[in-house]
Short mmCIF file of C-alpha atoms in Angstrom, two decimals:
data_model
loop_
_atom_site.label_atom_id
_atom_site.label_comp_id
_atom_site.label_asym_id
_atom_site.label_seq_id
_atom_site.Cartn_x
_atom_site.Cartn_y
_atom_site.Cartn_z
CA UNK A 1 29.73 -0.48 -15.52
CA UNK A 2 29.30 2.01 -12.98
CA UNK A 3 26.56 4.72 -14.14
CA UNK A 4 25.82 8.39 -13.49
CA UNK A 5 22.19 8.69 -11.55
CA UNK A 6 20.24 12.11 -11.19
CA UNK A 7 20.27 11.12 -7.67
CA UNK A 8 23.48 12.05 -6.03
CA UNK A 9 22.67 9.38 -3.15
CA UNK A 10 22.75 6.43 -5.75
CA UNK A 11 26.10 7.83 -7.21
CA UNK A 12 27.39 7.41 -3.93
CA UNK A 13 26.66 3.60 -4.00
CA UNK A 14 28.88 2.88 -7.11
CA UNK A 15 26.28 0.42 -8.51
CA UNK A 16 26.85 -1.90 -11.59
CA UNK A 17 24.18 -2.24 -13.98
CA UNK A 18 25.54 -5.09 -15.61
CA UNK A 19 25.06 -8.23 -13.20
CA UNK A 20 23.26 -10.99 -14.64
CA UNK A 21 22.79 -13.91 -12.20
CA UNK A 22 19.75 -14.40 -10.52
CA UNK A 23 19.01 -12.68 -7.29
CA UNK A 24 18.02 -15.52 -4.52
CA UNK A 25 16.52 -14.58 -1.12
CA UNK A 26 17.22 -17.17 1.79
CA UNK A 27 14.44 -18.11 4.17
CA UNK A 28 13.62 -15.48 7.04
CA UNK A 29 15.78 -12.93 5.00
CA UNK A 30 12.77 -10.54 5.50
CA UNK A 31 12.43 -11.46 8.98
CA UNK A 32 9.46 -12.98 10.64
CA UNK A 33 6.41 -11.32 11.10
CA UNK A 34 4.67 -9.58 14.24
CA UNK A 35 0.81 -8.47 14.91
CA UNK A 36 0.37 -5.26 15.90
CA UNK A 37 -2.57 -3.78 18.06
CA UNK A 38 -3.21 -0.23 18.77
CA UNK A 39 -5.34 1.64 21.34
CA UNK A 40 -6.17 4.79 20.13
CA UNK A 41 -7.86 6.19 23.41
CA UNK A 42 -7.13 5.34 26.96
CA UNK A 43 -11.01 3.61 27.24
CA UNK A 44 -10.73 1.93 23.95
CA UNK A 45 -9.68 -1.80 23.82
CA UNK A 46 -6.58 -2.53 21.57
CA UNK A 47 -7.72 -3.23 17.76
CA UNK A 48 -5.29 -5.23 15.42
CA UNK A 49 -3.61 -2.61 13.04
CA UNK A 50 -1.75 -5.23 10.79
CA UNK A 51 1.86 -6.87 10.95
CA UNK A 52 5.35 -5.62 10.74
CA UNK A 53 8.26 -7.73 9.69
CA UNK A 54 11.12 -7.43 12.46
CA UNK A 55 14.02 -9.89 14.36
CA UNK A 56 12.91 -8.89 17.80
CA UNK A 57 9.71 -7.81 19.68
CA UNK A 58 11.85 -4.86 20.68
CA UNK A 59 12.50 -3.70 16.71
CA UNK A 60 9.05 -5.08 15.94
CA UNK A 61 7.58 -2.34 18.36
CA UNK A 62 9.61 0.24 16.75
CA UNK A 63 8.70 -0.43 13.34
CA UNK A 64 5.02 -0.76 14.35
CA UNK A 65 5.19 2.89 15.59
CA UNK A 66 6.65 4.06 12.41
CA UNK A 67 4.46 1.76 10.24
CA UNK A 68 1.18 2.56 12.13
CA UNK A 69 1.62 5.51 14.70
CA UNK A 70 3.94 8.05 12.97
CA UNK A 71 0.98 10.06 11.65
CA UNK A 72 -1.64 9.70 14.54
CA UNK A 73 -0.92 9.19 18.18
CA UNK A 74 -2.11 6.09 20.29
CA UNK A 75 -2.26 5.47 23.98
CA UNK A 76 -0.59 2.13 23.82
CA UNK A 77 0.78 -0.35 21.28
CA UNK A 78 1.15 -4.22 21.52
CA UNK A 79 2.77 -6.33 19.27
CA UNK A 80 3.42 -10.27 19.18
CA UNK A 81 4.95 -12.69 16.79
CA UNK A 82 2.48 -14.27 14.36
CA UNK A 83 3.40 -17.52 15.43
CA UNK A 84 2.32 -16.91 18.97
CA UNK A 85 -1.29 -16.33 17.91
CA UNK A 86 -3.72 -19.18 18.25
CA UNK A 87 -6.61 -18.98 16.19
CA UNK A 88 -9.70 -20.69 15.91
CA UNK A 89 -11.94 -21.41 12.79
CA UNK A 90 -13.74 -18.48 11.30
CA UNK A 91 -17.55 -18.50 11.15
CA UNK A 92 -20.44 -17.16 8.69
CA UNK A 93 -22.73 -14.09 9.68
CA UNK A 94 -24.61 -14.41 12.84
CA UNK A 95 -23.15 -17.73 14.01
CA UNK A 96 -20.76 -17.51 16.94
CA UNK A 97 -17.98 -19.61 17.50
CA UNK A 98 -18.88 -19.54 21.19
CA UNK A 99 -21.76 -21.75 19.95
CA UNK A 100 -19.27 -24.54 18.91
CA UNK A 101 -17.14 -24.68 22.00
CA UNK A 102 -17.90 -26.96 24.84
CA UNK A 103 -19.26 -25.34 28.32
CA UNK A 104 -17.66 -27.39 30.65
CA UNK A 105 -14.03 -27.20 31.86
CA UNK A 106 -11.69 -30.09 32.24
CA UNK A 107 -9.82 -30.08 35.74
CA UNK A 108 -6.47 -29.60 35.00
CA UNK A 109 -3.33 -30.04 37.15
CA UNK A 110 -1.26 -27.48 35.08
CA UNK A 111 0.07 -24.19 35.87
CA UNK A 112 -2.16 -21.43 34.84
CA UNK A 113 -0.95 -18.54 32.98
CA UNK A 114 -2.58 -15.01 31.79
CA UNK A 115 -4.06 -14.95 28.15
CA UNK A 116 -5.40 -11.98 25.83
CA UNK A 117 -8.56 -12.97 24.13
CA UNK A 118 -9.44 -11.09 20.77
CA UNK A 119 -12.65 -10.97 19.23
CA UNK A 120 -13.56 -10.75 15.24
CA UNK A 121 -17.37 -9.37 15.31
CA UNK A 122 -17.55 -8.46 11.70
CA UNK A 123 -16.07 -9.54 8.50
CA UNK A 124 -13.76 -7.15 6.83
CA UNK A 125 -13.20 -5.45 10.35
CA UNK A 126 -10.19 -6.41 12.55
CA UNK A 127 -9.98 -8.10 15.73
CA UNK A 128 -10.41 -6.09 18.99
CA UNK A 129 -9.27 -6.96 22.80
CA UNK A 130 -12.19 -8.78 24.47
CA UNK A 131 -10.39 -9.49 27.68
CA UNK A 132 -7.52 -11.18 29.65
CA UNK A 133 -8.09 -14.42 31.69
CA UNK A 134 -5.86 -17.04 33.36
CA UNK A 135 -5.99 -20.58 31.65
CA UNK A 136 -3.93 -23.63 31.45
CA UNK A 137 -3.35 -23.27 27.44
CA UNK A 138 -4.93 -21.70 24.47
CA UNK A 139 -7.60 -24.36 24.16
CA UNK A 140 -8.74 -24.03 27.89
CA UNK A 141 -8.28 -20.16 27.34
CA UNK A 142 -11.04 -20.14 24.71
CA UNK A 143 -13.66 -22.07 26.88
CA UNK A 144 -12.69 -19.92 29.80
CA UNK A 145 -13.27 -16.96 27.32
CA UNK A 146 -16.75 -18.49 26.63
CA UNK A 147 -17.77 -18.23 30.25
CA UNK A 148 -15.94 -14.76 30.83
CA UNK A 149 -16.04 -12.85 27.94
CA UNK A 150 -18.87 -13.95 25.63
CA UNK A 151 -21.55 -10.95 25.41
CA UNK A 152 -24.12 -12.99 23.55
CA UNK A 153 -23.08 -10.81 20.53
CA UNK A 154 -21.80 -13.40 17.55
CA UNK A 155 -17.99 -13.81 17.67
CA UNK A 156 -16.60 -14.80 14.20
CA UNK A 157 -13.20 -15.79 15.39
CA UNK A 158 -11.39 -15.59 18.40
CA UNK A 159 -7.33 -15.21 18.82
CA UNK A 160 -5.69 -16.10 21.92
CA UNK A 161 -2.33 -14.72 22.93
CA UNK A 162 -0.18 -15.73 25.88
CA UNK A 163 0.00 -12.20 27.84
CA UNK A 164 3.87 -13.09 28.46
CA UNK A 165 4.55 -13.18 24.45
CA UNK A 166 2.91 -9.87 24.04
CA UNK A 167 5.36 -6.67 23.95
CA UNK A 168 3.56 -4.20 25.56
CA UNK A 169 3.95 -0.23 26.06
CA UNK A 170 6.03 0.82 28.78
CA UNK A 171 6.07 4.15 30.48
CA UNK A 172 9.48 4.60 28.97
CA UNK A 173 8.15 4.24 25.49
CA UNK A 174 5.72 6.99 25.39
CA UNK A 175 8.63 9.37 24.45
CA UNK A 176 8.64 7.88 21.01
CA UNK A 177 5.01 9.49 20.11
CA UNK A 178 6.33 13.07 21.85
CA UNK A 179 7.45 14.84 18.62
CA UNK A 180 4.22 14.02 16.75
CA UNK A 181 2.25 17.16 17.11
CA UNK A 182 5.45 19.16 15.80
CA UNK A 183 5.30 17.41 12.57
CA UNK A 184 3.07 19.47 10.75
CA UNK A 185 4.73 18.98 7.65
CA UNK A 186 2.83 15.92 7.27
CA UNK A 187 -0.76 17.41 7.58
CA UNK A 188 -2.83 18.49 4.94
CA UNK A 189 -3.36 21.31 6.51
CA UNK A 190 0.16 22.91 6.24
CA UNK A 191 -0.80 22.88 2.05
CA UNK A 192 -3.15 25.88 1.46
CA UNK A 193 -2.53 27.60 -1.76
CA UNK A 194 -5.97 28.81 -2.65
CA UNK A 195 -4.94 32.39 -1.89
CA UNK A 196 -1.91 32.19 -4.26
CA UNK A 197 -4.16 30.79 -6.84
CA UNK A 198 -6.62 33.51 -6.43
CA UNK A 199 -3.77 36.20 -6.88
CA UNK A 200 -2.68 34.64 -9.87
CA UNK A 201 -5.96 34.34 -11.79
CA UNK A 202 -6.79 38.02 -10.89
CA UNK A 203 -3.34 39.15 -12.11
CA UNK A 204 -4.05 37.45 -14.96
CA UNK A 205 -7.76 37.74 -15.61
CA UNK A 206 -8.73 40.72 -13.25
CA UNK A 207 -11.25 40.31 -10.19
CA UNK A 208 -13.83 37.76 -10.96
CA UNK A 209 -17.16 39.12 -11.75
CA UNK A 210 -19.98 39.48 -9.15
CA UNK B 1 1.10 6.14 -4.85
CA UNK B 2 0.50 3.52 -7.16
CA UNK B 3 0.54 2.27 -10.95
CA UNK B 4 -2.36 1.58 -12.24
CA UNK B 5 -3.55 -0.38 -15.41
CA UNK B 6 -3.34 -4.13 -14.29
CA UNK B 7 -3.19 -6.07 -16.99
CA UNK B 8 -5.11 -9.32 -16.13
CA UNK B 9 -3.85 -12.12 -18.19
CA UNK B 10 -5.88 -15.55 -18.43
CA UNK B 11 -3.51 -18.80 -18.31
CA UNK B 12 -3.92 -22.68 -18.76
CA UNK B 13 -4.20 -22.78 -15.18
CA UNK B 14 -7.20 -20.63 -15.08
CA UNK B 15 -9.88 -23.36 -15.69
CA UNK B 16 -12.82 -22.86 -13.35
CA UNK B 17 -13.95 -26.14 -14.00
CA UNK B 18 -11.26 -27.73 -11.75
CA UNK B 19 -13.17 -25.61 -8.95
CA UNK B 20 -15.45 -27.27 -6.52
CA UNK B 21 -18.83 -26.06 -7.73
CA UNK B 22 -20.55 -25.93 -4.39
CA UNK B 23 -17.76 -23.92 -2.80
CA UNK B 24 -17.33 -21.71 -5.94
CA UNK B 25 -21.21 -20.76 -5.65
CA UNK B 26 -20.87 -20.18 -1.97
CA UNK B 27 -17.62 -17.81 -2.48
CA UNK B 28 -19.47 -16.03 -5.04
CA UNK B 29 -22.61 -15.69 -2.80
CA UNK B 30 -20.49 -14.25 -0.39
CA UNK B 31 -18.99 -11.57 -2.63
CA UNK B 32 -22.66 -10.74 -3.89
CA UNK B 33 -23.71 -10.25 -0.43
CA UNK B 34 -20.89 -7.45 -0.25
CA UNK B 35 -18.93 -9.42 2.45
CA UNK B 36 -15.45 -9.11 2.29
CA UNK B 37 -13.33 -12.22 1.59
CA UNK B 38 -10.61 -13.25 4.35
CA UNK B 39 -7.25 -15.25 4.22
CA UNK B 40 -8.68 -18.28 5.94
CA UNK B 41 -11.72 -18.65 3.54
CA UNK B 42 -11.80 -20.94 0.49
CA UNK B 43 -11.04 -19.06 -2.73
CA UNK B 44 -10.66 -20.39 -6.27
CA UNK B 45 -7.04 -20.51 -7.62
CA UNK B 46 -7.34 -18.05 -10.36
CA UNK B 47 -8.96 -15.26 -7.67
CA UNK B 48 -5.56 -16.24 -5.43
CA UNK B 49 -3.32 -15.82 -8.25
CA UNK B 50 -4.83 -12.60 -9.53
CA UNK B 51 -4.78 -10.80 -6.13
CA UNK B 52 -1.12 -12.02 -5.31
CA UNK B 53 -0.08 -10.60 -8.71
CA UNK B 54 -2.22 -7.28 -8.40
CA UNK B 55 -1.20 -6.39 -4.85
CA UNK B 56 2.23 -7.43 -5.20
CA UNK B 57 2.49 -5.15 -8.21
CA UNK B 58 1.30 -2.30 -6.12
CA UNK B 59 3.59 -2.96 -3.50
CA UNK B 60 6.74 -2.84 -5.62
CA UNK B 61 5.30 0.19 -7.49
CA UNK B 62 5.56 1.94 -4.10
CA UNK B 63 9.21 1.20 -3.19
CA UNK B 64 10.29 1.78 -6.67
CA UNK B 65 7.99 4.95 -6.74
CA UNK B 66 10.28 6.36 -3.91
CA UNK B 67 12.95 6.61 -5.99
CA UNK B 68 12.21 8.96 -8.89
CA UNK B 69 10.63 11.38 -5.96
CA UNK B 70 13.88 10.62 -3.66
CA UNK B 71 16.15 12.02 -6.47
CA UNK B 72 15.58 15.32 -4.95
CA UNK B 73 15.62 15.35 -1.35
CA UNK B 74 18.99 16.20 -1.10
CA UNK B 75 18.33 19.32 -3.04
CA UNK B 76 14.77 20.36 -2.30
CA UNK B 77 14.42 23.99 -2.22
CA UNK B 78 14.05 24.86 1.72
CA UNK B 79 13.76 22.72 4.66
CA UNK B 80 10.06 22.61 4.83
CA UNK B 81 10.03 21.11 1.22
CA UNK B 82 12.71 18.85 2.11
CA UNK B 83 10.72 17.51 5.45
CA UNK B 84 7.44 17.14 3.37
CA UNK B 85 9.15 15.05 0.36
CA UNK B 86 11.11 12.92 3.36
CA UNK B 87 8.03 12.26 5.16
CA UNK B 88 5.90 11.44 1.83
CA UNK B 89 8.64 8.93 0.48
CA UNK B 90 8.55 7.25 3.94
CA UNK B 91 4.83 7.30 3.41
CA UNK B 92 5.36 5.39 0.10
CA UNK B 93 7.61 2.81 1.54
CA UNK B 94 5.33 2.12 4.51
CA UNK B 95 2.28 1.71 1.77
CA UNK B 96 4.65 -1.11 0.39
CA UNK B 97 5.17 -2.51 3.67
CA UNK B 98 1.23 -2.62 4.20
CA UNK B 99 0.71 -4.23 0.69
CA UNK B 100 3.19 -6.98 0.80
CA UNK B 101 1.56 -7.86 4.12
CA UNK B 102 -1.66 -8.33 2.29
CA UNK B 103 -0.04 -10.17 -0.37
CA UNK B 104 1.47 -12.44 2.16
CA UNK B 105 -1.66 -13.48 3.70
CA UNK B 106 -2.55 -15.14 0.32
CA UNK B 107 0.55 -17.67 0.73
CA UNK B 108 3.62 -15.71 -1.05
CA UNK B 109 6.16 -14.83 1.41
CA UNK B 110 7.89 -11.45 1.16
CA UNK B 111 11.50 -13.01 0.06
CA UNK B 112 9.66 -14.42 -3.01
CA UNK B 113 7.86 -11.27 -3.61
CA UNK B 114 11.45 -9.66 -3.63
CA UNK B 115 13.24 -12.08 -5.66
CA UNK B 116 10.76 -11.91 -8.40
CA UNK B 117 11.01 -7.89 -8.65
CA UNK B 118 14.82 -8.03 -8.46
CA UNK B 119 14.73 -10.76 -11.22
CA UNK B 120 12.37 -9.01 -13.37
CA UNK B 121 9.58 -11.52 -12.88
CA UNK B 122 7.01 -9.31 -11.38
CA UNK B 123 6.48 -5.75 -12.59
CA UNK B 124 5.85 -2.32 -11.28
CA UNK B 125 4.51 0.91 -12.37
CA UNK B 126 5.95 1.69 -15.82
CA UNK B 127 5.96 5.41 -14.93
CA UNK B 128 8.79 5.01 -12.32
CA UNK B 129 11.10 3.98 -15.08
CA UNK B 130 11.12 7.31 -16.40
CA UNK B 131 14.19 10.14 -14.53
CA UNK B 132 12.97 13.16 -12.56
CA UNK B 133 15.45 16.01 -14.32
CA UNK B 134 14.79 18.78 -12.23
CA UNK B 135 12.80 19.77 -8.63
CA UNK B 136 9.73 20.42 -10.88
CA UNK B 137 9.51 16.79 -12.13
CA UNK B 138 9.28 15.65 -8.37
CA UNK B 139 6.52 18.21 -7.88
CA UNK B 140 4.68 16.83 -10.76
CA UNK B 141 5.16 13.32 -9.57
CA UNK B 142 3.73 14.19 -5.90
CA UNK B 143 0.53 15.86 -7.68
CA UNK B 144 -0.26 14.19 -10.73
CA UNK B 145 1.19 10.52 -10.33
CA UNK B 146 -0.28 10.53 -6.78
CA UNK B 147 -3.67 11.93 -7.86
CA UNK B 148 -3.79 8.95 -10.85
CA UNK B 149 -2.93 6.51 -7.81
CA UNK B 150 -5.79 7.81 -5.62
CA UNK B 151 -8.42 7.12 -8.62
CA UNK B 152 -7.13 3.79 -8.60
CA UNK B 153 -6.83 3.07 -5.05
CA UNK B 154 -10.18 4.32 -4.00
CA UNK B 155 -11.85 1.87 -6.99
CA UNK B 156 -9.71 -0.73 -5.47
CA UNK B 157 -10.79 -0.32 -1.85
CA UNK B 158 -14.39 -1.41 -2.40
CA UNK B 159 -12.90 -4.75 -3.83
CA UNK B 160 -13.68 -7.82 -2.28
CA UNK B 161 -10.35 -9.02 -0.42
CA UNK B 162 -10.49 -8.06 3.17
CA UNK B 163 -6.65 -7.15 3.63
CA UNK B 164 -5.97 -5.47 0.46
CA UNK B 165 -9.32 -3.14 1.25
CA UNK B 166 -7.94 -2.46 4.78
CA UNK B 167 -4.60 -1.39 3.55
CA UNK B 168 -5.94 0.52 0.96
CA UNK B 169 -8.20 2.61 3.41
CA UNK B 170 -5.01 3.21 5.32
CA UNK B 171 -3.18 4.26 2.26
CA UNK B 172 -5.90 6.55 0.98
CA UNK B 173 -5.95 8.57 4.07
CA UNK B 174 -2.36 9.13 3.90
CA UNK B 175 -2.52 10.16 0.19
CA UNK B 176 -4.40 13.20 0.70
CA UNK B 177 -1.51 14.70 2.23
CA UNK B 178 0.87 13.86 -0.75
CA UNK B 179 -1.83 15.15 -3.22
CA UNK B 180 -2.24 18.41 -1.49
CA UNK B 181 1.64 18.82 -1.06
CA UNK B 182 2.18 18.32 -4.69
CA UNK B 183 -0.60 20.83 -5.52
CA UNK B 184 0.89 23.23 -3.17
CA UNK B 185 4.39 22.60 -4.80
CA UNK B 186 3.16 22.80 -8.38
CA UNK B 187 1.07 26.18 -7.67
CA UNK B 188 4.29 27.82 -6.26
CA UNK B 189 6.44 26.98 -9.49
CA UNK B 190 3.78 28.13 -12.02
CA UNK B 191 2.52 31.22 -9.71
CA UNK B 192 6.47 32.17 -9.60
CA UNK B 193 8.98 33.67 -12.05
CA UNK B 194 9.14 32.95 -15.78
CA UNK B 195 12.00 30.23 -15.17
CA UNK B 196 9.82 28.90 -12.42
CA UNK B 197 6.99 28.75 -14.93
CA UNK B 198 9.07 27.06 -17.81
CA UNK B 199 10.69 24.44 -15.39
CA UNK B 200 7.18 23.20 -14.46
CA UNK B 201 6.06 23.29 -17.90
CA UNK B 202 8.90 21.43 -19.19
CA UNK B 203 8.37 18.61 -16.67
CA UNK B 204 4.54 18.52 -17.28
CA UNK B 205 5.43 18.07 -20.98
CA UNK B 206 7.94 15.16 -20.04
CA UNK B 207 5.41 13.49 -17.71
CA UNK B 208 2.21 13.70 -19.67
CA UNK B 209 2.65 10.76 -22.05
CA UNK B 210 3.73 8.70 -19.03
CA UNK B 211 0.92 9.54 -17.10
CA UNK B 212 -1.66 8.59 -20.06
CA UNK B 213 0.35 5.24 -20.23
CA UNK B 214 -0.21 5.37 -16.48
CA UNK B 215 -3.69 3.49 -16.23
CA UNK B 216 -2.61 1.05 -18.96
CA UNK B 217 -3.97 0.22 -22.43
CA UNK B 218 -7.80 -0.38 -23.12
CA UNK B 219 -9.10 -3.29 -21.26
CA UNK B 220 -9.69 -6.33 -23.48
CA UNK B 221 -13.28 -7.40 -22.46
CA UNK B 222 -13.10 -11.08 -22.23
CA UNK B 223 -14.88 -13.90 -20.08
CA UNK B 224 -11.91 -13.66 -17.82
CA UNK B 225 -12.29 -10.09 -17.54
CA UNK B 226 -15.87 -10.64 -16.60
CA UNK B 227 -15.30 -13.29 -13.84
CA UNK B 228 -12.53 -11.14 -12.28
CA UNK B 229 -15.20 -8.18 -12.20
CA UNK B 230 -17.88 -10.46 -10.64
CA UNK B 231 -15.34 -11.44 -8.25
CA UNK B 232 -14.64 -7.79 -7.07
CA UNK B 233 -10.87 -7.77 -8.10
CA UNK B 234 -11.09 -5.52 -10.87
CA UNK B 235 -13.39 -2.84 -9.97
CA UNK B 236 -12.92 -0.41 -12.92
CA UNK B 237 -11.62 -0.56 -16.34
CA UNK B 238 -8.45 1.37 -17.31
CA UNK B 239 -10.30 3.50 -19.32
CA UNK B 240 -12.75 4.82 -16.58
CA UNK B 241 -9.76 5.50 -14.52
CA UNK B 242 -8.10 7.71 -17.08
CA UNK B 243 -11.37 9.57 -18.03
CA UNK B 244 -11.88 10.29 -14.11
CA UNK B 245 -8.40 11.47 -13.78
CA UNK B 246 -8.72 13.55 -16.82
CA UNK B 247 -12.10 14.99 -15.52
CA UNK B 248 -10.52 16.04 -12.27
CA UNK B 249 -7.26 17.04 -13.17
CA UNK B 250 -6.90 18.67 -16.51
CA UNK B 251 -9.16 21.59 -15.54
CA UNK B 252 -6.79 21.92 -12.59
CA UNK B 253 -3.71 22.42 -14.78
CA UNK B 254 -5.45 24.81 -17.23
CA UNK B 255 -6.35 26.90 -14.41
CA UNK B 256 -2.74 27.24 -13.84
CA UNK B 257 -2.28 28.38 -17.76
CA UNK B 258 0.15 25.30 -18.22
CA UNK B 259 -0.10 23.60 -21.41
CA UNK B 260 -0.91 19.84 -21.85
CA UNK B 261 0.96 18.75 -24.66
CA UNK B 262 -1.80 17.31 -26.55
CA UNK B 263 -3.62 19.34 -28.96
CA UNK B 264 -6.10 16.88 -29.33
CA UNK B 265 -7.24 16.81 -25.76
CA UNK B 266 -11.13 18.11 -25.29
CA UNK B 267 -13.92 16.74 -23.60
CA UNK B 268 -16.79 15.80 -25.85
CA UNK B 269 -19.71 17.96 -24.62
CA UNK B 270 -22.05 15.24 -25.98
CA UNK B 271 -20.30 12.01 -25.15
CA UNK B 272 -19.03 13.69 -21.94
CA UNK B 273 -15.96 11.66 -22.47
CA UNK B 274 -12.63 13.11 -23.03
CA UNK B 275 -11.00 12.59 -26.31
CA UNK B 276 -6.93 12.52 -26.61
CA UNK B 277 -4.36 11.29 -28.68
CA UNK B 278 -3.70 7.64 -28.18
CA UNK B 279 -0.20 7.58 -26.30
CA UNK B 280 2.59 5.48 -27.88
CA UNK B 281 1.47 1.74 -26.64
CA UNK B 282 4.58 0.30 -28.24
CA UNK B 283 6.69 2.55 -25.93
CA UNK B 284 4.80 1.40 -23.11
CA UNK B 285 5.40 -2.43 -24.15
CA UNK B 286 9.18 -1.79 -24.45
CA UNK B 287 9.53 0.37 -21.23
CA UNK B 288 7.78 -2.28 -19.16
CA UNK B 289 9.81 -5.22 -20.74
CA UNK B 290 12.80 -3.50 -19.39
CA UNK B 291 14.06 -1.28 -21.83
CA UNK B 292 13.11 2.12 -20.25
CA UNK B 293 15.27 4.83 -19.26
CA UNK B 294 15.82 4.01 -15.76
CA UNK B 295 14.69 0.36 -15.43
CA UNK B 296 18.05 -1.16 -14.89
CA UNK B 297 18.96 1.55 -12.44
CA UNK B 298 15.86 1.11 -10.26
CA UNK B 299 16.56 -2.82 -9.91
CA UNK B 300 20.08 -2.18 -9.38
CA UNK B 301 19.08 -0.15 -6.47
CA UNK B 302 16.74 -2.27 -4.97
CA UNK B 303 18.95 -5.53 -5.24
CA UNK B 304 21.75 -3.39 -3.75
CA UNK B 305 19.88 -2.36 -0.65
CA UNK B 306 18.66 -5.94 -0.27
CA UNK B 307 22.21 -7.12 -0.54
CA UNK B 308 24.10 -4.67 1.43
CA UNK B 309 21.37 -4.96 4.30
CA UNK B 310 21.54 -8.57 4.59
CA UNK B 311 24.04 -8.98 7.22
CA UNK B 312 22.25 -6.56 9.49
CA UNK B 313 19.01 -8.41 9.52
CA UNK B 314 21.31 -11.96 9.92
CA UNK B 315 22.95 -10.26 13.01
CA UNK B 316 19.42 -9.33 14.40
CA UNK B 317 17.50 -12.74 13.88
CA UNK B 318 17.43 -14.93 16.80
CA UNK B 319 17.69 -18.75 16.73
CA UNK B 320 14.17 -19.48 17.80
CA UNK B 321 12.79 -16.91 14.83
CA UNK B 322 10.46 -18.68 12.36
CA UNK B 323 8.34 -17.82 9.55
CA UNK B 324 4.29 -18.33 9.63
CA UNK B 325 1.86 -16.53 7.41
CA UNK B 326 0.58 -13.37 9.06
CA UNK B 327 -3.06 -13.79 9.87
CA UNK B 328 -4.90 -10.75 8.56
#
């Protein structure tokens, strides 16, 4: 049975209501996930914002802009597949994960690559970019982070990401934020109705008594 | 927006005696200290189950809620209203994505949540099973349903599960535009011509009963509810939320000289509580179980969107794609 909806867009779909068979999702039907990091100002560190589901890093980048930066602009955005983030154990308050990592590096003949390290300083908050370093793997990266990025402040949890896995913001991407200032219809300030309400009340009841 | 009135049901799997008492004590101490629970922390099965259920219902409400409001996008009165409504509907779908992500961190993949929604195994807010007959219905939804949503969401944002709280903080910040836009649109009609006033009054008459259902039936006080309150899963009772909504919005409706279709509605000056005619809870149950004016349409639209979009998702997927639970 095709039905009449109040929404003309839905009528155009020619929907049938009486379907009885179970709907079945298949694996990855909703696409894999990407972690999104935003830099709100040029001198601020990148901070985790959340995730998006996307098929590729480029589509993840576009979806991330719509999801996390369609209303407020930012100076940079990174996306990385959740499967490419290496995570340490999570510590209790005042306890730093760095206190549980060895001080000494093992000599390695493996080739070195760039890694980005993110720190979690407080439960309930989000990971912040702590710095970039060269390492032979994720395990090596966090040990080197202890030497290079540990400021003594307790770090509850570390995320390590190989820099080549990060989809960063290029100059050509900046255009996607350029129309944001024109979108005042998304701002609270565009919906002032106090004056109209005051006139309505005055018309009904006269001016307010002083 | 969000459908409130979560009904937390106990089941035979909810036996806390099966949990490790030492880990349970640590978990409860963490919540008592005001710390958030994060996805990698140990948590009781009941906590995980109830949070998945609650966040998932909330996410479904956001995408299904976009449908009654979206009904009027093509016929919005003027370009500014059309732009605003489109932006609002886009926000609602964005909220759904934030919430599905928070639920995913608890271990339920989005595919499973979508399947349960379409097959009617998980619920969404009952209010979205009602139709938006006129433009005025759309403005009443934008104002009052979002107002109710904010009452619920602000309470839940003080809860204990980190990813849910973070999603809600982002959502609440965006809801302020929705509320202002909705109020602005209702004021425009209520202070306009006789026909406009009649139109908005009729819409209010239609939406008031579902709005009273919105916060859910009065909570049953049980040990189960007490545990969920202690764990900061349940942050306010359905009646507390309903009272708060009435306190904030009845004066604003009366200010516009609109009539609320309940002759018993008044604030008791001694108890400082609102008194009202009890809404028809039988109708609430009937609609939540699938027999409302729009249940079938809402799910059919969702199912069609999933099915007809599948080939695009498949075409985009790369062979190396693999699913892992998102991190935070």
